């Protein structure tokens, strides 16, 4: 196991057990270098075009986690320094939790929706 690789705010589509896709905004919280590493999870239903072409559609990206309501919260994922994780919340099913944990742990810029590299977008 290793320390999670995600260090900046990103969005990621997850598929529920029922086959429905949701876009989740993952926001790392400041922590000590030895962890635990905490990631806040928020529903991001502003739409595909907001994420990929905000200027074209006259939208400004919203990156301030303090502006998000409790209703948008999807819980948190916490990693220890060995890379083991636990989900703290009740909105995501096991499959969604595992997808997000893998995304955070193995993040590289090529997976980022903001870089248009995620093949899952074909299904949105």
Coordinates of N, CA, C and O in Angstrom, one line a residue:
X1 N 0.8 -1.2 0.0 CA 0.0 0.0 0.0 C 0.9 1.2 0.0 O 2.0 1.2 0.4
X2 N 0.3 2.3 -0.4 CA 1.1 3.6 -0.5 C 0.2 4.8 -0.1 O -1.0 4.7 0.0
X3 N 0.9 5.9 0.1 CA 0.2 7.1 0.4 C -0.6 7.5 -0.8 O -0.2 7.4 -1.9
X4 N -1.9 8.0 -0.6 CA -2.7 8.4 -1.8 C -2.0 9.5 -2.6 O -1.3 10.4 -2.1
X5 N -2.2 9.4 -3.9 CA -1.5 10.3 -4.8 C -2.2 11.6 -5.1 O -1.6 12.6 -5.6
X6 N -3.5 11.7 -4.9 CA -4.3 12.9 -5.2 C -4.0 14.0 -4.2 O -4.2 13.8 -3.0
X7 N -3.5 15.1 -4.7 CA -3.2 16.2 -3.9 C -4.0 17.5 -4.2 O -3.9 18.5 -3.4
X8 N -4.7 17.5 -5.2 CA -5.5 18.7 -5.6 C -7.0 18.3 -5.8 O -7.3 17.1 -6.0
X9 N -7.8 19.3 -5.8 CA -9.3 19.1 -6.1 C -9.5 18.5 -7.5 O -9.0 19.0 -8.4
X10 N -10.3 17.5 -7.6 CA -10.6 16.9 -8.9 C -12.0 16.4 -8.9 O -12.7 16.3 -7.8
X11 N -12.6 16.1 -10.1 CA -13.9 15.5 -10.2 C -13.7 14.2 -10.8 O -12.8 13.9 -11.6
X12 N -14.6 13.2 -10.5 CA -14.5 11.9 -11.0 C -15.9 11.3 -11.1 O -16.7 11.4 -10.2
X13 N -16.3 10.6 -12.2 CA -17.6 10.0 -12.3 C -17.5 8.6 -11.7 O -16.6 7.8 -11.9
X14 N -18.5 8.3 -10.9 CA -18.6 6.9 -10.3 C -19.9 6.3 -10.8 O -20.9 7.0 -11.0
X15 N -19.9 5.0 -10.9 CA -21.1 4.3 -11.3 C -21.7 3.5 -10.1 O -20.9 2.7 -9.5
X16 N -22.9 3.7 -9.8 CA -23.5 3.0 -8.7 C -23.8 1.5 -9.1 O -23.8 1.2 -10.2
X17 N -24.2 0.7 -8.1 CA -24.6 -0.7 -8.3 C -25.8 -0.7 -9.3 O -25.9 -1.7 -10.0
X18 N -26.6 0.3 -9.3 CA -27.8 0.3 -10.2 C -27.4 0.8 -11.6 O -28.3 0.9 -12.4
X19 N -26.2 1.2 -11.8 CA -25.8 1.6 -13.2 C -25.9 3.1 -13.5 O -25.7 3.5 -14.6
X20 N -26.2 3.8 -12.4 CA -26.3 5.3 -12.6 C -25.0 6.0 -12.3 O -24.3 5.6 -11.3
X21 N -24.6 6.9 -13.2 CA -23.4 7.6 -13.0 C -23.6 8.9 -12.3 O -24.6 9.6 -12.5
X22 N -22.7 9.2 -11.4 CA -22.7 10.5 -10.6 C -21.3 11.1 -10.7 O -20.3 10.4 -10.8
X23 N -21.3 12.4 -10.8 CA -20.0 13.1 -10.8 C -19.7 13.5 -9.3 O -20.5 14.2 -8.7
X24 N -18.6 13.1 -8.8 CA -18.2 13.5 -7.4 C -17.0 14.4 -7.4 O -16.0 14.1 -8.1
X25 N -17.1 15.5 -6.7 CA -15.9 16.3 -6.5 C -15.2 15.9 -5.3 O -15.8 15.7 -4.2
X26 N -13.9 15.6 -5.5 CA -13.0 15.1 -4.4 C -12.1 16.3 -4.0 O -11.3 16.8 -4.8
X27 N -12.2 16.7 -2.7 CA -11.4 17.8 -2.2 C -10.5 17.3 -1.1 O -11.0 16.9 0.0
X28 N -9.2 17.3 -1.3 CA -8.3 16.9 -0.2 C -8.2 18.0 0.9 O -8.2 19.2 0.6
X29 N -8.2 17.6 2.1 CA -8.1 18.6 3.2 C -6.7 18.6 3.7 O -6.0 17.6 3.6
X30 N -6.2 19.8 4.2 CA -4.8 19.9 4.6 C -4.6 18.9 5.8 O -5.4 18.9 6.7
X31 N -3.5 18.2 5.8 CA -3.2 17.3 6.8 C -1.7 17.2 7.0 O -0.9 17.7 6.2
X32 N -1.3 16.6 8.1 CA 0.1 16.4 8.4 C 0.7 15.4 7.4 O -0.1 14.6 6.9
X33 N 2.0 15.5 7.1 CA 2.6 14.6 6.0 C 2.4 13.1 6.3 O 2.5 12.3 5.4
X34 N 2.2 12.7 7.6 CA 2.1 11.3 7.9 C 0.6 10.9 7.9 O 0.3 9.7 8.3
X35 N -0.3 11.8 7.6 CA -1.7 11.4 7.6 C -2.4 11.5 8.9 O -1.8 12.0 9.9
X36 N -3.6 11.2 9.1 CA -4.4 10.5 8.0 C -4.7 11.5 6.9 O -4.8 12.7 7.1
X37 N -4.9 11.0 5.7 CA -5.2 11.8 4.5 C -6.7 11.8 4.4 O -7.4 10.8 4.3
X38 N -7.3 13.0 4.4 CA -8.8 13.1 4.4 C -9.3 13.8 3.1 O -8.7 14.8 2.7
X39 N -10.3 13.2 2.5 CA -10.8 13.7 1.2 C -12.3 13.9 1.4 O -13.1 13.0 1.7
X40 N -12.8 15.2 1.3 CA -14.2 15.5 1.3 C -14.8 15.1 0.0 O -14.2 15.4 -1.1
X41 N -16.0 14.6 0.0 CA -16.7 14.2 -1.3 C -18.0 15.0 -1.4 O -18.8 15.0 -0.4
X42 N -18.2 15.6 -2.6 CA -19.4 16.3 -2.8 C -20.1 15.9 -4.1 O -19.4 15.6 -5.1
X43 N -21.4 15.9 -4.1 CA -22.1 15.8 -5.4 C -21.8 17.0 -6.2 O -21.8 18.1 -5.8
X44 N -21.5 16.7 -7.5 CA -21.2 17.8 -8.4 C -22.2 17.6 -9.6 O -21.8 17.0 -10.7
X45 N -23.4 18.0 -9.5 CA -24.4 17.8 -10.6 C -24.5 19.1 -11.5 O -25.6 19.3 -12.0
X46 N -23.5 19.9 -11.6 CA -23.6 21.1 -12.4 C -23.5 20.8 -13.9 O -23.7 21.6 -14.7
X47 N -23.1 19.5 -14.2 CA -23.2 19.1 -15.6 C -21.8 19.0 -16.3 O -20.9 19.6 -15.9
X48 N -21.9 18.3 -17.3 CA -20.7 18.0 -18.1 C -20.0 19.3 -18.7 O -18.8 19.4 -18.6
X49 N -20.8 20.2 -19.2 CA -20.2 21.4 -19.9 C -19.6 22.3 -18.9 O -18.6 23.0 -19.2
X50 N -20.1 22.4 -17.7 CA -19.5 23.2 -16.6 C -18.1 22.7 -16.4 O -17.2 23.5 -16.2
X51 N -17.9 21.4 -16.3 CA -16.6 20.9 -16.0 C -15.6 21.1 -17.2 O -14.4 21.5 -17.0
X52 N -16.1 20.9 -18.4 CA -15.2 20.8 -19.6 C -15.0 22.1 -20.3 O -14.0 22.4 -20.9
X53 N -16.1 22.9 -20.4 CA -16.0 24.1 -21.2 C -16.7 25.3 -20.5 O -17.6 25.9 -21.0
X54 N -16.3 25.7 -19.3 CA -17.0 26.7 -18.5 C -17.0 28.1 -19.2 O -18.0 28.8 -19.1
X55 N -15.9 28.4 -19.8 CA -15.8 29.7 -20.5 C -16.8 29.8 -21.7 O -17.4 30.8 -21.9
X56 N -16.9 28.7 -22.4 CA -17.7 28.7 -23.6 C -19.2 28.9 -23.2 O -20.0 29.5 -23.9
X57 N -19.6 28.4 -22.0 CA -21.0 28.5 -21.6 C -21.2 29.6 -20.5 O -22.2 29.7 -19.9
X58 N -20.2 30.5 -20.4 CA -20.4 31.6 -19.5 C -20.4 31.2 -18.0 O -21.0 31.9 -17.2
X59 N -19.8 30.1 -17.7 CA -19.8 29.6 -16.3 C -18.4 29.8 -15.7 O -17.4 29.7 -16.3
X60 N -18.4 30.0 -14.4 CA -17.1 30.1 -13.6 C -17.0 28.9 -12.8 O -17.9 28.5 -12.1
X61 N -15.8 28.2 -12.8 CA -15.7 27.1 -12.0 C -15.8 27.4 -10.5 O -15.4 28.4 -10.0
X62 N -16.5 26.5 -9.8 CA -16.7 26.7 -8.3 C -15.8 25.7 -7.6 O -16.0 24.5 -7.6
X63 N -14.7 26.2 -7.0 CA -13.8 25.3 -6.3 C -13.8 25.5 -4.8 O -13.0 24.9 -4.1
X64 N -14.6 26.4 -4.3 CA -14.6 26.7 -2.9 C -15.4 25.7 -2.1 O -16.6 25.7 -2.2
X65 N -14.8 24.8 -1.3 CA -15.6 23.8 -0.6 C -16.5 24.5 0.5 O -17.5 23.9 0.8
X66 N -16.1 25.6 0.9 CA -16.9 26.3 2.0 C -18.3 26.7 1.4 O -19.2 27.0 2.2
X67 N -18.4 26.8 0.1 CA -19.7 27.2 -0.5 C -20.6 26.0 -0.7 O -21.8 26.2 -1.0
X68 N -20.2 24.9 -0.4 CA -21.0 23.7 -0.6 C -21.9 23.4 0.6 O -21.5 23.6 1.7
X69 N -23.1 23.0 0.3 CA -24.1 22.8 1.4 C -23.9 21.3 1.9 O -23.4 20.5 1.3
X70 N -24.4 21.1 3.1 CA -24.4 19.8 3.7 C -25.2 18.8 2.8 O -24.8 17.6 2.8
X71 N -26.2 19.3 2.1 CA -27.0 18.4 1.2 C -26.1 17.9 0.1 O -26.4 16.8 -0.4
X72 N -25.1 18.6 -0.3 CA -24.2 18.1 -1.4 C -23.2 17.2 -0.9 O -22.5 16.5 -1.7
X73 N -22.9 17.1 0.4 CA -21.9 16.2 0.9 C -22.2 14.8 0.7 O -23.3 14.3 0.8
X74 N -21.2 14.0 0.3 CA -21.3 12.6 0.1 C -20.4 11.9 1.1 O -20.1 10.7 0.9
X75 N -19.9 12.6 2.1 CA -19.1 12.0 3.1 C -17.6 12.2 2.9 O -17.2 13.2 2.2
X76 N -16.8 11.4 3.5 CA -15.3 11.5 3.4 C -14.7 10.2 3.2 O -15.2 9.2 3.6
X77 N -13.5 10.2 2.6 CA -12.7 9.0 2.6 C -11.4 9.4 3.3 O -10.8 10.4 3.0
X78 N -11.0 8.5 4.2 CA -9.8 8.7 5.0 C -8.8 7.6 4.7 O -9.1 6.4 4.6
X79 N -7.5 8.0 4.4 CA -6.4 7.1 4.2 C -5.4 7.2 5.3 O -5.1 8.3 5.8
X80 N -4.9 6.1 5.7 CA -3.7 6.1 6.7 C -2.4 6.2 5.9 O -2.5 6.1 4.6
X81 N -1.3 6.3 6.6 CA 0.0 6.4 5.9 C 0.4 5.1 5.1 O 1.3 5.2 4.3
X82 N -0.3 4.0 5.4 CA -0.1 2.8 4.7 C -1.0 2.6 3.4 O -0.9 1.6 2.8
X83 N -1.9 3.5 3.2 CA -2.8 3.5 2.1 C -4.1 2.8 2.3 O -4.9 2.7 1.4
X84 N -4.3 2.3 3.5 CA -5.6 1.7 3.9 C -6.6 2.8 4.0 O -6.4 3.9 4.6
X85 N -7.9 2.6 3.5 CA -8.9 3.6 3.6 C -10.1 3.1 4.2 O -10.4 1.9 4.4
X86 N -10.9 4.1 4.7 CA -12.3 3.9 5.2 C -13.2 5.0 4.7 O -12.8 6.2 4.6
X87 N -14.4 4.7 4.4 CA -15.4 5.7 4.0 C -16.2 6.1 5.3 O -16.7 5.2 6.0
X88 N -16.4 7.4 5.4 CA -17.1 8.0 6.5 C -18.3 8.7 5.9 O -18.2 9.8 5.4
X89 N -19.4 8.0 5.8 CA -20.6 8.6 5.2 C -21.7 7.5 5.0 O -21.4 6.3 5.3
X90 N -22.8 7.9 4.4 CA -23.8 6.9 4.1 C -24.5 7.1 2.8 O -25.6 6.5 2.5
X91 N -23.9 7.9 1.9 CA -24.6 8.2 0.6 C -24.1 7.3 -0.6 O -24.7 7.2 -1.6
X92 N -22.9 6.8 -0.4 CA -22.3 6.0 -1.5 C -22.3 4.5 -1.3 O -22.0 4.1 -0.1
X93 N -22.6 3.7 -2.3 CA -22.6 2.3 -2.1 C -21.2 1.8 -2.2 O -20.3 2.5 -2.5
X94 N -21.0 0.5 -1.9 CA -19.6 0.0 -1.8 C -18.9 0.1 -3.1 O -17.7 0.5 -3.1
X95 N -19.5 -0.1 -4.2 CA -18.9 0.1 -5.5 C -18.4 1.5 -5.7 O -17.2 1.7 -6.2
X96 N -19.2 2.5 -5.4 CA -18.8 3.9 -5.6 C -17.6 4.2 -4.7 O -16.7 4.9 -5.1
X97 N -17.7 3.7 -3.4 CA -16.6 3.9 -2.5 C -15.3 3.4 -3.0 O -14.2 4.1 -3.0
X98 N -15.3 2.2 -3.6 CA -14.1 1.5 -4.1 C -13.6 2.3 -5.3 O -12.4 2.4 -5.4
X99 N -14.5 2.8 -6.2 CA -14.0 3.5 -7.4 C -13.3 4.8 -6.9 O -12.2 5.1 -7.5
X100 N -13.9 5.5 -6.0 CA -13.3 6.7 -5.5 C -12.0 6.5 -4.8 O -11.0 7.2 -5.0
X101 N -11.9 5.5 -4.0 CA -10.7 5.2 -3.3 C -9.5 4.8 -4.2 O -8.4 5.3 -4.1
X102 N -9.9 4.0 -5.3 CA -8.9 3.7 -6.3 C -8.4 4.9 -7.1 O -7.2 5.1 -7.4
X103 N -9.4 5.8 -7.4 CA -9.0 7.1 -8.1 C -8.1 7.9 -7.3 O -7.1 8.4 -7.8
X104 N -8.4 8.1 -6.0 CA -7.5 8.9 -5.1 C -6.1 8.2 -4.9 O -5.1 8.9 -5.0
X105 N -6.1 7.0 -4.7 CA -4.9 6.3 -4.4 C -3.9 6.2 -5.6 O -2.7 6.3 -5.4
X106 N -4.5 6.1 -6.8 CA -3.7 5.9 -8.0 C -3.8 7.0 -8.9 O -3.4 6.9 -10.1
X107 N -4.1 8.2 -8.4 CA -4.3 9.4 -9.3 C -3.1 9.7 -10.1 O -2.0 9.7 -9.6
X108 N -3.3 10.0 -11.3 CA -2.3 10.7 -12.2 C -3.1 11.7 -13.1 O -4.3 11.5 -13.3
X109 N -2.4 12.7 -13.6 CA -3.1 13.7 -14.4 C -3.9 13.2 -15.6 O -4.8 13.8 -16.0
X110 N -3.5 12.0 -16.1 CA -4.2 11.4 -17.2 C -5.6 10.9 -16.9 O -6.4 10.7 -17.8
X111 N -5.9 10.7 -15.6 CA -7.2 10.2 -15.2 C -8.2 11.3 -15.0 O -9.4 11.1 -14.9
X112 N -7.7 12.5 -14.9 CA -8.5 13.6 -14.5 C -9.6 14.0 -15.5 O -9.3 14.1 -16.7
X113 N -10.8 14.2 -15.1 CA -11.9 14.6 -16.0 C -11.5 16.0 -16.6 O -11.8 16.3 -17.7
X114 N -10.8 16.8 -15.7 CA -10.5 18.1 -16.2 C -9.5 18.1 -17.3 O -9.3 19.0 -18.1
X115 N -8.8 16.9 -17.5 CA -7.8 16.8 -18.6 C -8.5 16.0 -19.8 O -7.8 15.6 -20.7
X116 N -9.8 15.7 -19.7 CA -10.5 15.0 -20.8 C -9.9 13.6 -21.1 O -10.0 13.2 -22.2
X117 N -9.4 12.9 -20.1 CA -8.8 11.6 -20.4 C -9.6 10.4 -19.9 O -9.2 9.3 -20.1
X118 N -10.7 10.7 -19.2 CA -11.5 9.6 -18.6 C -12.5 9.0 -19.6 O -13.4 9.7 -20.0
X119 N -12.3 7.8 -20.0 CA -13.2 7.1 -20.9 C -14.6 7.0 -20.4 O -15.5 6.8 -21.2
X120 N -14.8 7.1 -19.1 CA -16.2 7.0 -18.6 C -17.1 8.1 -19.1 O -18.3 7.9 -19.0
X121 N -16.6 9.2 -19.6 CA -17.4 10.3 -20.0 C -18.3 9.9 -21.2 O -19.3 10.5 -21.5
X122 N -17.9 8.8 -21.9 CA -18.7 8.3 -23.0 C -20.1 8.0 -22.5 O -21.1 8.0 -23.3
X123 N -20.3 7.6 -21.3 CA -21.5 7.1 -20.7 C -22.4 8.2 -20.1 O -23.5 8.0 -19.7
X124 N -21.8 9.4 -19.9 CA -22.6 10.5 -19.3 C -23.6 11.1 -20.2 O -23.4 11.2 -21.4

